[in-house]
Amino acid sequence: MIKRNCDLIIISILLLVSINAIIMVVIEKHIIGIQNYVGYSLLVFLVILRILKFRKMRTAIGVFLMLGSFNLIQFTYSTVTAGLSLIPFGQEFKVGFQPLSLLLLIFLVLANFSYFFGRILDIFSVDPRVVQDRQKEIEKHYYNELKQLSDERLKEIVENKNDFPYEEFKVARILLIERQNSISES
């Protein structure tokens, strides 16, 4: 239940915090910066994506919360931060640490660990077909080498599989099976 609706939970929390911030700005005359306007705009965009049932919603929320965690966007009129302050074009721009976004990001990752772990593997992994083709080439190489060996030597490789590369062990086992099958067919 939580895993399926964690995006809705996160968006609801951010909406409540943002509405509270807007009310405090109006009542107490606090000043909000460009990070707030960007944060509110992106929050509205996330709500629209959620309504449209965007397939990569968890990824979009993850990126959104990472931006918030580094205080590149804000949801409140005041934020607990530690970091760097820049003043481009006369507007102060803080880059730091925002606990609310970071906690929500941790919640999102923990609730959807397998999803995010899969995305990370997709980013850093090589094309599986390339890996499979490379594996077949290695096995073909060992096959051509090992087919000239005696049965005793092949049995030695199979029995001591930890001393040999997996592909060499696999090919030695295949060759032994092929030789046994050819003997039984004769």
PDB file of C-alpha atoms in Angstrom:
ATOM      1  CA  MET A   1       0.000   0.000   0.000  1.00  0.00           C
ATOM      2  CA  ILE A   2       2.738   2.472   0.981  1.00  0.00           C
ATOM      3  CA  LYS A   3       4.933   1.443  -1.932  1.00  0.00           C
ATOM      4  CA  ARG A   4       2.134   1.922  -4.430  1.00  0.00           C
ATOM      5  CA  ASN A   5       1.079   5.311  -3.046  1.00  0.00           C
ATOM      6  CA  CYS A   6       4.399   6.715  -1.819  1.00  0.00           C
ATOM      7  CA  ASP A   7       4.420   9.290  -4.631  1.00  0.00           C
ATOM      8  CA  LEU A   8       0.985  10.472  -3.532  1.00  0.00           C
ATOM      9  CA  ILE A   9       2.133  10.618   0.109  1.00  0.00           C
ATOM     10  CA  ILE A  10       5.216  12.657  -0.808  1.00  0.00           C
ATOM     11  CA  ILE A  11       3.296  15.058  -3.036  1.00  0.00           C
ATOM     12  CA  SER A  12       0.665  15.512  -0.300  1.00  0.00           C
ATOM     13  CA  ILE A  13       3.311  16.330   2.306  1.00  0.00           C
ATOM     14  CA  LEU A  14       4.997  18.801  -0.036  1.00  0.00           C
ATOM     15  CA  LEU A  15       1.666  20.423  -0.893  1.00  0.00           C
ATOM     16  CA  LEU A  16       0.800  20.826   2.798  1.00  0.00           C
ATOM     17  CA  VAL A  17       4.206  22.314   3.582  1.00  0.00           C
ATOM     18  CA  SER A  18       4.007  24.621   0.570  1.00  0.00           C
ATOM     19  CA  ILE A  19       0.482  25.804   1.402  1.00  0.00           C
ATOM     20  CA  ASN A  20       1.611  26.452   4.978  1.00  0.00           C
ATOM     21  CA  ALA A  21       4.579  28.443   3.641  1.00  0.00           C
ATOM     22  CA  ILE A  22       2.365  30.525   1.361  1.00  0.00           C
ATOM     23  CA  ILE A  23      -0.015  31.260   4.246  1.00  0.00           C
ATOM     24  CA  MET A  24       2.913  32.301   6.477  1.00  0.00           C
ATOM     25  CA  VAL A  25       4.268  34.542   3.726  1.00  0.00           C
ATOM     26  CA  VAL A  26       0.914  36.281   3.366  1.00  0.00           C
ATOM     27  CA  ILE A  27       0.184  36.594   7.097  1.00  0.00           C
ATOM     28  CA  GLU A  28       3.643  37.394   8.444  1.00  0.00           C
ATOM     29  CA  LYS A  29       5.015  39.192   5.367  1.00  0.00           C
ATOM     30  CA  HIS A  30       7.960  36.819   4.908  1.00  0.00           C
ATOM     31  CA  ILE A  31       9.936  37.053   1.700  1.00  0.00           C
ATOM     32  CA  ILE A  32      10.334  34.058  -0.566  1.00  0.00           C
ATOM     33  CA  GLY A  33      12.969  33.695  -3.249  1.00  0.00           C
ATOM     34  CA  ILE A  34      13.251  32.308  -6.726  1.00  0.00           C
ATOM     35  CA  GLN A  35      13.927  28.823  -5.336  1.00  0.00           C
ATOM     36  CA  ASN A  36      10.429  28.881  -3.829  1.00  0.00           C
ATOM     37  CA  TYR A  37       8.796  29.896  -7.099  1.00  0.00           C
ATOM     38  CA  VAL A  38      10.685  27.196  -8.977  1.00  0.00           C
ATOM     39  CA  GLY A  39       9.807  24.653  -6.275  1.00  0.00           C
ATOM     40  CA  TYR A  40       6.105  25.527  -6.349  1.00  0.00           C
ATOM     41  CA  SER A  41       6.038  25.423 -10.151  1.00  0.00           C
ATOM     42  CA  LEU A  42       7.696  22.013 -10.211  1.00  0.00           C
ATOM     43  CA  LEU A  43       5.323  20.801  -7.507  1.00  0.00           C
ATOM     44  CA  VAL A  44       2.336  21.814  -9.642  1.00  0.00           C
ATOM     45  CA  PHE A  45       4.001  20.041 -12.575  1.00  0.00           C
ATOM     46  CA  LEU A  46       4.379  16.872 -10.456  1.00  0.00           C
ATOM     47  CA  VAL A  47       0.709  17.027  -9.485  1.00  0.00           C
ATOM     48  CA  ILE A  48      -0.215  17.231 -13.177  1.00  0.00           C
ATOM     49  CA  LEU A  49       2.067  14.274 -13.970  1.00  0.00           C
ATOM     50  CA  ARG A  50       0.448  12.275 -11.157  1.00  0.00           C
ATOM     51  CA  ILE A  51      -3.032  13.055 -12.467  1.00  0.00           C
ATOM     52  CA  LEU A  52      -1.955  11.990 -15.966  1.00  0.00           C
ATOM     53  CA  LYS A  53      -0.519   8.750 -14.482  1.00  0.00           C
ATOM     54  CA  PHE A  54       3.000   9.400 -15.776  1.00  0.00           C
ATOM     55  CA  ARG A  55       4.859   6.074 -15.938  1.00  0.00           C
ATOM     56  CA  LYS A  56       8.174   7.376 -14.589  1.00  0.00           C
ATOM     57  CA  MET A  57       6.587   9.230 -11.666  1.00  0.00           C
ATOM     58  CA  ARG A  58       8.959   7.802  -9.065  1.00  0.00           C
ATOM     59  CA  THR A  59      11.961   8.917 -11.097  1.00  0.00           C
ATOM     60  CA  ALA A  60      10.495  12.415 -11.536  1.00  0.00           C
ATOM     61  CA  ILE A  61       9.815  12.712  -7.809  1.00  0.00           C
ATOM     62  CA  GLY A  62      13.315  11.410  -7.056  1.00  0.00           C
ATOM     63  CA  VAL A  63      14.909  14.101  -9.231  1.00  0.00           C
ATOM     64  CA  PHE A  64      12.597  16.719  -7.713  1.00  0.00           C
ATOM     65  CA  LEU A  65      13.559  15.690  -4.174  1.00  0.00           C
ATOM     66  CA  MET A  66      17.273  15.634  -5.023  1.00  0.00           C
ATOM     67  CA  LEU A  67      16.982  19.233  -6.195  1.00  0.00           C
ATOM     68  CA  GLY A  68      15.186  20.053  -2.959  1.00  0.00           C
ATOM     69  CA  SER A  69      17.719  18.171  -0.842  1.00  0.00           C
ATOM     70  CA  PHE A  70      20.484  20.400  -2.146  1.00  0.00           C
ATOM     71  CA  ASN A  71      18.262  23.426  -1.575  1.00  0.00           C
ATOM     72  CA  LEU A  72      18.129  24.255  -5.268  1.00  0.00           C
ATOM     73  CA  ILE A  73      14.363  24.478  -4.847  1.00  0.00           C
ATOM     74  CA  GLN A  74      12.399  25.228  -1.668  1.00  0.00           C
ATOM     75  CA  PHE A  75       8.930  24.594  -0.307  1.00  0.00           C
ATOM     76  CA  THR A  76       8.977  26.739   2.817  1.00  0.00           C
ATOM     77  CA  TYR A  77       9.641  30.392   3.515  1.00  0.00           C
ATOM     78  CA  SER A  78      12.586  29.446   5.747  1.00  0.00           C
ATOM     79  CA  THR A  79      14.749  26.408   5.369  1.00  0.00           C
ATOM     80  CA  VAL A  80      17.345  24.815   7.578  1.00  0.00           C
ATOM     81  CA  THR A  81      20.425  24.751   5.408  1.00  0.00           C
ATOM     82  CA  ALA A  82      24.151  24.549   5.579  1.00  0.00           C
ATOM     83  CA  GLY A  83      26.089  25.350   2.490  1.00  0.00           C
ATOM     84  CA  LEU A  84      27.084  27.930  -0.070  1.00  0.00           C
ATOM     85  CA  SER A  85      25.364  31.200  -0.865  1.00  0.00           C
ATOM     86  CA  LEU A  86      25.674  32.814  -4.318  1.00  0.00           C
ATOM     87  CA  ILE A  87      24.334  36.173  -5.465  1.00  0.00           C
ATOM     88  CA  PRO A  88      23.857  36.071  -9.261  1.00  0.00           C
ATOM     89  CA  PHE A  89      21.994  39.064 -10.736  1.00  0.00           C
ATOM     90  CA  GLY A  90      21.428  40.542  -7.284  1.00  0.00           C
ATOM     91  CA  GLN A  91      19.266  37.588  -6.142  1.00  0.00           C
ATOM     92  CA  GLU A  92      20.659  35.447  -3.338  1.00  0.00           C
ATOM     93  CA  PHE A  93      20.813  31.784  -4.250  1.00  0.00           C
ATOM     94  CA  LYS A  94      21.591  29.236  -1.525  1.00  0.00           C
ATOM     95  CA  VAL A  95      22.910  25.782  -2.195  1.00  0.00           C
ATOM     96  CA  GLY A  96      22.861  23.595   0.855  1.00  0.00           C
ATOM     97  CA  PHE A  97      21.106  20.869   2.748  1.00  0.00           C
ATOM     98  CA  GLN A  98      17.326  20.755   3.199  1.00  0.00           C
ATOM     99  CA  PRO A  99      16.171  18.108   5.709  1.00  0.00           C
ATOM    100  CA  LEU A 100      12.541  17.806   4.544  1.00  0.00           C
ATOM    101  CA  SER A 101      13.441  16.949   0.968  1.00  0.00           C
ATOM    102  CA  LEU A 102      16.238  14.658   2.058  1.00  0.00           C
ATOM    103  CA  LEU A 103      13.943  12.728   4.422  1.00  0.00           C
ATOM    104  CA  LEU A 104      11.281  12.409   1.740  1.00  0.00           C
ATOM    105  CA  LEU A 105      13.939  11.250  -0.736  1.00  0.00           C
ATOM    106  CA  ILE A 106      15.112   8.589   1.712  1.00  0.00           C
ATOM    107  CA  PHE A 107      11.479   7.499   2.211  1.00  0.00           C
ATOM    108  CA  LEU A 108      10.979   7.294  -1.564  1.00  0.00           C
ATOM    109  CA  VAL A 109      14.117   5.219  -2.088  1.00  0.00           C
ATOM    110  CA  LEU A 110      13.369   2.851   0.787  1.00  0.00           C
ATOM    111  CA  ALA A 111       9.754   2.361  -0.306  1.00  0.00           C
ATOM    112  CA  ASN A 112      10.851   1.675  -3.905  1.00  0.00           C
ATOM    113  CA  PHE A 113      14.278   0.141  -3.381  1.00  0.00           C
ATOM    114  CA  SER A 114      14.015  -2.474  -6.119  1.00  0.00           C
ATOM    115  CA  TYR A 115      12.811   0.141  -8.638  1.00  0.00           C
ATOM    116  CA  PHE A 116      15.685   2.546  -7.933  1.00  0.00           C
ATOM    117  CA  PHE A 117      18.249  -0.246  -7.728  1.00  0.00           C
ATOM    118  CA  GLY A 118      17.082  -1.429 -11.164  1.00  0.00           C
ATOM    119  CA  ARG A 119      17.385   2.107 -12.587  1.00  0.00           C
ATOM    120  CA  ILE A 120      20.921   2.408 -11.201  1.00  0.00           C
ATOM    121  CA  LEU A 121      21.888  -0.936 -12.736  1.00  0.00           C
ATOM    122  CA  ASP A 122      20.406   0.175 -16.061  1.00  0.00           C
ATOM    123  CA  ILE A 123      22.527   3.311 -15.988  1.00  0.00           C
ATOM    124  CA  PHE A 124      25.813   1.559 -15.195  1.00  0.00           C
ATOM    125  CA  SER A 125      25.381  -1.773 -16.942  1.00  0.00           C
ATOM    126  CA  VAL A 126      26.490  -2.719 -20.401  1.00  0.00           C
ATOM    127  CA  ASP A 127      24.002  -3.911 -23.024  1.00  0.00           C
ATOM    128  CA  PRO A 128      23.163  -7.528 -22.088  1.00  0.00           C
ATOM    129  CA  ARG A 129      23.426  -8.672 -25.710  1.00  0.00           C
ATOM    130  CA  VAL A 130      26.997  -7.396 -25.884  1.00  0.00           C
ATOM    131  CA  VAL A 131      27.850  -9.227 -22.652  1.00  0.00           C
ATOM    132  CA  GLN A 132      26.208 -12.406 -23.971  1.00  0.00           C
ATOM    133  CA  ASP A 133      28.059 -12.200 -27.290  1.00  0.00           C
ATOM    134  CA  ARG A 134      31.344 -11.684 -25.458  1.00  0.00           C
ATOM    135  CA  GLN A 135      30.541 -14.701 -23.268  1.00  0.00           C
ATOM    136  CA  LYS A 136      29.896 -16.857 -26.352  1.00  0.00           C
ATOM    137  CA  GLU A 137      33.200 -15.796 -27.923  1.00  0.00           C
ATOM    138  CA  ILE A 138      35.087 -16.757 -24.765  1.00  0.00           C
ATOM    139  CA  GLU A 139      33.345 -20.129 -24.639  1.00  0.00           C
ATOM    140  CA  LYS A 140      34.089 -20.728 -28.343  1.00  0.00           C
ATOM    141  CA  HIS A 141      37.764 -19.977 -27.699  1.00  0.00           C
ATOM    142  CA  TYR A 142      37.893 -22.447 -24.791  1.00  0.00           C
ATOM    143  CA  TYR A 143      35.968 -25.026 -26.811  1.00  0.00           C
ATOM    144  CA  ASN A 144      38.566 -24.938 -29.595  1.00  0.00           C
ATOM    145  CA  GLU A 145      41.387 -25.219 -27.033  1.00  0.00           C
ATOM    146  CA  LEU A 146      39.884 -27.872 -24.790  1.00  0.00           C
ATOM    147  CA  LYS A 147      38.546 -30.254 -27.455  1.00  0.00           C
ATOM    148  CA  GLN A 148      42.115 -31.419 -28.034  1.00  0.00           C
ATOM    149  CA  LEU A 149      42.608 -32.423 -24.375  1.00  0.00           C
ATOM    150  CA  SER A 150      42.180 -35.910 -22.996  1.00  0.00           C
ATOM    151  CA  ASP A 151      39.178 -36.974 -20.931  1.00  0.00           C
ATOM    152  CA  GLU A 152      41.373 -37.160 -17.822  1.00  0.00           C
ATOM    153  CA  ARG A 153      42.482 -33.560 -18.227  1.00  0.00           C
ATOM    154  CA  LEU A 154      38.868 -32.411 -18.793  1.00  0.00           C
ATOM    155  CA  LYS A 155      37.767 -34.306 -15.649  1.00  0.00           C
ATOM    156  CA  GLU A 156      40.561 -32.592 -13.733  1.00  0.00           C
ATOM    157  CA  ILE A 157      39.250 -29.180 -14.842  1.00  0.00           C
ATOM    158  CA  VAL A 158      35.677 -30.106 -13.858  1.00  0.00           C
ATOM    159  CA  GLU A 159      36.749 -31.481 -10.469  1.00  0.00           C
ATOM    160  CA  ASN A 160      38.850 -28.385  -9.712  1.00  0.00           C
ATOM    161  CA  LYS A 161      36.443 -25.819 -11.065  1.00  0.00           C
ATOM    162  CA  ASN A 162      37.542 -23.135  -8.571  1.00  0.00           C
ATOM    163  CA  ASP A 163      41.035 -23.178 -10.081  1.00  0.00           C
ATOM    164  CA  PHE A 164      39.804 -22.349 -13.583  1.00  0.00           C
ATOM    165  CA  PRO A 165      37.705 -19.587 -15.155  1.00  0.00           C
ATOM    166  CA  TYR A 166      33.993 -20.405 -15.161  1.00  0.00           C
ATOM    167  CA  GLU A 167      33.843 -20.498 -18.965  1.00  0.00           C
ATOM    168  CA  GLU A 168      36.687 -23.021 -19.109  1.00  0.00           C
ATOM    169  CA  PHE A 169      34.957 -25.218 -16.521  1.00  0.00           C
ATOM    170  CA  LYS A 170      31.651 -24.969 -18.407  1.00  0.00           C
ATOM    171  CA  VAL A 171      33.211 -25.930 -21.744  1.00  0.00           C
ATOM    172  CA  ALA A 172      35.146 -28.823 -20.165  1.00  0.00           C
ATOM    173  CA  ARG A 173      31.882 -30.182 -18.714  1.00  0.00           C
ATOM    174  CA  ILE A 174      30.118 -29.797 -22.091  1.00  0.00           C
ATOM    175  CA  LEU A 175      32.951 -31.607 -23.885  1.00  0.00           C
ATOM    176  CA  LEU A 176      32.838 -34.492 -21.395  1.00  0.00           C
ATOM    177  CA  ILE A 177      29.067 -34.814 -21.857  1.00  0.00           C
ATOM    178  CA  GLU A 178      29.435 -34.713 -25.651  1.00  0.00           C
ATOM    179  CA  ARG A 179      32.126 -37.416 -25.541  1.00  0.00           C
ATOM    180  CA  GLN A 180      30.028 -39.620 -23.255  1.00  0.00           C
ATOM    181  CA  ASN A 181      27.029 -39.209 -25.568  1.00  0.00           C
ATOM    182  CA  SER A 182      29.094 -40.099 -28.654  1.00  0.00           C
ATOM    183  CA  ILE A 183      30.440 -43.233 -26.909  1.00  0.00           C
ATOM    184  CA  SER A 184      26.943 -44.365 -25.864  1.00  0.00           C
ATOM    185  CA  GLU A 185      25.616 -43.819 -29.396  1.00  0.00           C
ATOM    186  CA  SER A 186      28.357 -46.026 -30.910  1.00  0.00           C
TER     187      SER A 186
END
